[in-house]
C-alpha cells in the first residue's frame, strides 16, 4: 500500500508540473542535468572538506540552486524553472584494521541536480542583452568558443550551448564540459516522461516529494 501511495504521490506532482508547463506559452522546454565533480578545474581531486557540500541537501537548496536559478533568470528571462534533487548510489565505508579491510555503514551518495527550463525566446537570442551576449565568449561543444561555431536556423543547439555555459558560471559547477548536459524537450510527451524520470525516487526509494522536488526554488505557481 505504501508503494501504491508513493506512486500516486509521484503521479500527482508530475501532473501538477505538466499542467503548469502547459500553461506557459512557447515551444521547446529544456532539461539540464548537473553533476558536481570530485575534481577541481585544475584537474586535482578535491579534499573531503571541499566536497562535503555535495552530500548536504540544505546547501543544495539554499546555496547552489538559488545561484543557478538567478543565473538562468538573468540571462534567459525564463518564466518557469523546476529543480529536483537526485542522489547517487551510496557505498559502504571502508575500515582498515591492520592488514584487514572491513566495510561499515553505507554512506549516502552525493547529489546531482535536474532542471526543467521553460522556453527561451528566439528574439532574445537574436537580440541579446549585454549579460547574455557575453556567453558567446564562453566555450561551447568541443571547447570551442560559441561565437566560432556554426548553428542551425532553429537555434536549438545554440540555446543548449548557451544554457550549458551559463550554468557552468556557477562557482559550485565544474568548468569541464561533462559537468552539465542539456537536451531539448520537443512536446508534452517528452515533458511528461522527463518529469516521471526526475521524480522516480519518490516511488522507487519511497522518498517524500519534499526530498526530491525543490519547492523552495521551483516555480510551482507563476
Short mmCIF file of C-alpha atoms in Angstrom, two decimals:
data_model
loop_
_atom_site.label_atom_id
_atom_site.label_comp_id
_atom_site.label_asym_id
_atom_site.label_seq_id
_atom_site.Cartn_x
_atom_site.Cartn_y
_atom_site.Cartn_z
CA UNK A 1 0.00 0.00 0.00
CA UNK A 2 2.89 2.32 0.81
CA UNK A 3 4.36 1.77 -2.66
CA UNK A 4 0.98 2.49 -4.23
CA UNK A 5 0.64 5.70 -2.24
CA UNK A 6 4.14 6.81 -3.28
CA UNK A 7 3.37 6.11 -6.92
CA UNK A 8 0.18 8.16 -6.58
CA UNK A 9 2.12 10.97 -4.91
CA UNK A 10 4.66 10.96 -7.74
CA UNK A 11 1.86 10.99 -10.32
CA UNK A 12 0.05 13.92 -8.69
CA UNK A 13 3.20 16.04 -8.52
CA UNK A 14 4.11 15.11 -12.07
CA UNK A 15 0.64 16.11 -13.31
CA UNK A 16 0.88 19.43 -11.43
CA UNK A 17 4.20 20.25 -13.09
CA UNK A 18 2.99 19.22 -16.55
CA UNK A 19 -0.21 21.28 -16.07
CA UNK A 20 1.85 24.32 -15.11
CA UNK A 21 4.12 23.71 -18.08
CA UNK A 22 1.20 23.55 -20.50
CA UNK A 23 0.03 26.97 -19.28
CA UNK A 24 3.35 28.56 -20.26
CA UNK A 25 3.43 29.84 -23.81
CA UNK A 26 6.21 28.76 -26.13
CA UNK A 27 7.51 25.61 -27.72
CA UNK A 28 10.58 23.73 -26.61
CA UNK A 29 11.50 23.33 -22.99
CA UNK A 30 14.98 22.27 -21.94
CA UNK A 31 16.19 19.68 -19.45
CA UNK A 32 19.59 20.06 -17.81
CA UNK A 33 21.46 17.67 -15.54
CA UNK A 34 24.33 18.95 -13.41
CA UNK A 35 26.90 16.57 -11.92
CA UNK A 36 29.16 18.01 -9.24
CA UNK A 37 32.69 16.70 -9.74
CA UNK A 38 35.24 15.38 -7.28
CA UNK A 39 37.95 17.19 -9.25
CA UNK A 40 38.55 20.93 -9.43
CA UNK A 41 39.03 22.97 -12.57
CA UNK A 42 42.77 22.35 -12.17
CA UNK A 43 42.24 18.59 -12.57
CA UNK A 44 43.26 17.85 -8.97
CA UNK A 45 40.98 15.76 -6.77
CA UNK A 46 39.37 17.86 -4.04
CA UNK A 47 39.84 17.24 -0.35
CA UNK A 48 36.84 15.87 1.54
CA UNK A 49 36.12 19.23 3.16
CA UNK A 50 35.79 20.76 -0.32
CA UNK A 51 33.30 18.05 -1.37
CA UNK A 52 31.20 17.81 1.78
CA UNK A 53 28.55 20.22 0.44
CA UNK A 54 27.70 17.81 -2.41
CA UNK A 55 26.14 15.49 0.19
CA UNK A 56 24.27 18.25 2.02
CA UNK A 57 20.66 18.82 0.92
CA UNK A 58 20.38 22.13 2.79
CA UNK A 59 23.42 23.52 0.99
CA UNK A 60 21.99 22.44 -2.36
CA UNK A 61 18.60 24.07 -1.76
CA UNK A 62 19.71 27.29 -0.09
CA UNK A 63 23.06 27.94 -1.79
CA UNK A 64 23.54 26.11 -5.09
CA UNK A 65 20.03 26.08 -6.56
CA UNK A 66 19.27 29.77 -5.86
CA UNK A 67 22.51 30.70 -7.62
CA UNK A 68 21.65 28.52 -10.62
CA UNK A 69 18.14 29.93 -10.79
CA UNK A 70 19.40 33.52 -10.66
CA UNK A 71 21.87 32.79 -13.48
CA UNK A 72 19.15 31.36 -15.73
CA UNK A 73 16.62 34.10 -14.99
CA UNK A 74 19.15 36.90 -15.50
CA UNK A 75 20.41 35.50 -18.79
CA UNK A 76 17.31 33.96 -20.38
CA UNK A 77 14.34 35.62 -18.60
CA UNK A 78 12.72 32.20 -18.11
CA UNK A 79 9.14 32.20 -16.89
CA UNK A 80 9.40 28.85 -15.09
CA UNK A 81 12.21 26.70 -13.74
CA UNK A 82 11.83 23.44 -11.81
CA UNK A 83 14.55 21.80 -9.71
CA UNK A 84 14.72 18.21 -8.48
CA UNK A 85 17.45 16.53 -6.46
CA UNK A 86 18.73 13.04 -7.05
CA UNK A 87 21.29 11.11 -5.03
CA UNK A 88 23.94 8.89 -6.50
CA UNK A 89 24.07 5.34 -5.22
CA UNK A 90 25.82 5.15 -1.87
CA UNK A 91 28.75 2.97 -0.96
CA UNK A 92 29.92 1.18 2.13
CA UNK A 93 32.53 2.92 4.21
CA UNK A 94 35.88 1.12 4.15
CA UNK A 95 37.50 0.44 7.52
CA UNK A 96 41.13 -0.68 7.56
CA UNK A 97 42.33 -2.65 10.57
CA UNK A 98 45.96 -3.59 10.04
CA UNK A 99 46.13 -5.92 7.05
CA UNK A 100 42.37 -6.43 7.12
CA UNK A 101 39.69 -4.48 5.30
CA UNK A 102 36.14 -4.32 6.62
CA UNK A 103 33.04 -2.48 5.49
CA UNK A 104 30.99 -0.37 7.86
CA UNK A 105 27.85 1.71 7.41
CA UNK A 106 26.60 2.65 3.97
CA UNK A 107 27.49 6.24 3.10
CA UNK A 108 24.82 8.01 1.07
CA UNK A 109 25.85 9.24 -2.36
CA UNK A 110 26.29 12.86 -3.37
CA UNK A 111 23.54 14.85 -5.06
CA UNK A 112 23.13 15.91 -8.63
CA UNK A 113 20.61 18.43 -9.94
CA UNK A 114 17.89 18.08 -12.59
CA UNK A 115 16.42 21.29 -14.04
CA UNK A 116 13.40 21.83 -16.28
CA UNK A 117 13.76 25.17 -18.08
CA UNK A 118 10.91 26.97 -19.82
CA UNK A 119 11.20 28.11 -23.48
CA UNK A 120 13.80 30.70 -24.47
CA UNK A 121 12.70 33.35 -26.95
CA UNK A 122 14.34 33.29 -30.37
CA UNK A 123 14.17 37.08 -30.36
CA UNK A 124 16.21 37.15 -27.14
CA UNK A 125 18.93 35.02 -28.75
CA UNK A 126 18.96 37.10 -31.94
CA UNK A 127 18.99 40.37 -29.97
CA UNK A 128 20.80 39.50 -26.73
CA UNK A 129 21.19 41.93 -23.85
CA UNK A 130 24.72 42.67 -22.65
CA UNK A 131 24.94 39.94 -20.00
CA UNK A 132 23.62 37.27 -22.36
CA UNK A 133 25.90 38.40 -25.21
CA UNK A 134 28.96 37.69 -23.06
CA UNK A 135 28.10 33.97 -23.12
CA UNK A 136 29.17 33.87 -26.79
CA UNK A 137 32.75 34.19 -25.49
CA UNK A 138 32.36 31.02 -23.42
CA UNK A 139 33.31 27.54 -24.71
CA UNK A 140 30.59 25.55 -26.44
CA UNK A 141 30.82 22.00 -27.73
CA UNK A 142 34.35 20.58 -28.05
CA UNK A 143 35.61 23.54 -26.02
CA UNK A 144 35.38 25.92 -28.98
CA UNK A 145 34.07 29.45 -28.21
CA UNK A 146 30.38 29.73 -29.07
CA UNK A 147 30.96 32.69 -31.38
CA UNK A 148 33.24 30.49 -33.54
CA UNK A 149 30.71 27.69 -34.04
CA UNK A 150 28.07 27.28 -36.73
CA UNK A 151 24.46 26.63 -35.66
CA UNK A 152 21.23 25.73 -37.43
CA UNK A 153 18.45 28.21 -38.11
CA UNK A 154 16.22 26.67 -35.42
CA UNK A 155 18.73 27.93 -32.77
CA UNK A 156 18.19 24.83 -30.60
CA UNK A 157 21.85 23.75 -30.49
CA UNK A 158 22.88 27.35 -29.84
CA UNK A 159 20.43 27.61 -26.94
CA UNK A 160 21.77 24.35 -25.49
CA UNK A 161 25.37 25.60 -25.62
CA UNK A 162 24.35 28.91 -24.05
CA UNK A 163 22.45 27.16 -21.25
CA UNK A 164 25.42 24.90 -20.52
CA UNK A 165 27.84 27.82 -20.50
CA UNK A 166 25.52 29.82 -18.27
CA UNK A 167 25.16 27.01 -15.70
CA UNK A 168 28.92 26.42 -15.63
CA UNK A 169 29.35 30.00 -14.39
CA UNK A 170 28.04 28.79 -11.02
CA UNK A 171 31.04 28.50 -8.62
CA UNK A 172 29.90 25.04 -7.48
CA UNK A 173 29.78 23.67 -11.04
CA UNK A 174 32.94 22.32 -12.66
CA UNK A 175 34.05 24.13 -15.81
CA UNK A 176 34.63 20.85 -17.64
CA UNK A 177 32.05 20.08 -20.35
CA UNK A 178 30.70 16.80 -18.80
CA UNK A 179 29.53 18.65 -15.68
CA UNK A 180 26.40 19.93 -17.48
CA UNK A 181 24.25 18.11 -20.02
CA UNK A 182 21.22 19.77 -21.64
CA UNK A 183 18.67 18.45 -24.11
CA UNK A 184 15.58 19.91 -25.76
CA UNK A 185 12.09 18.61 -24.93
CA UNK A 186 10.01 18.88 -28.08
CA UNK A 187 6.49 18.14 -26.82
CA UNK A 188 4.29 17.37 -23.81
CA UNK A 189 5.11 13.66 -24.01
CA UNK A 190 8.82 14.46 -23.65
CA UNK A 191 7.99 16.68 -20.69
CA UNK A 192 5.82 14.02 -19.08
CA UNK A 193 8.48 11.33 -19.49
CA UNK A 194 11.20 13.61 -18.17
CA UNK A 195 9.03 14.62 -15.21
CA UNK A 196 8.46 10.94 -14.44
CA UNK A 197 12.21 10.27 -14.56
CA UNK A 198 13.20 13.19 -12.31
CA UNK A 199 10.59 12.22 -9.70
CA UNK A 200 11.21 8.46 -9.82
CA UNK A 201 12.89 8.32 -6.39
CA UNK A 202 9.52 9.03 -4.74
CA UNK A 203 8.15 5.61 -5.70
CA UNK A 204 11.43 3.76 -6.29
CA UNK A 205 13.05 4.68 -2.96
CA UNK A 206 9.94 5.63 -1.01
CA UNK A 207 11.16 9.20 -0.51
CA UNK A 208 8.89 12.09 0.37
CA UNK A 209 8.30 14.50 -2.51
CA UNK A 210 9.99 17.21 -0.42
CA UNK A 211 13.19 15.13 -0.63
CA UNK A 212 13.05 15.15 -4.43
CA UNK A 213 11.30 18.30 -5.67
CA UNK A 214 12.99 21.52 -4.59
CA UNK A 215 9.87 23.52 -3.82
CA UNK A 216 11.93 26.42 -2.47
CA UNK A 217 13.40 27.23 -5.89
CA UNK A 218 10.85 25.74 -8.32
CA UNK A 219 8.23 27.99 -9.91
CA UNK A 220 5.21 25.93 -8.87
CA UNK A 221 2.98 28.97 -9.27
CA UNK A 222 3.55 31.53 -11.99
#
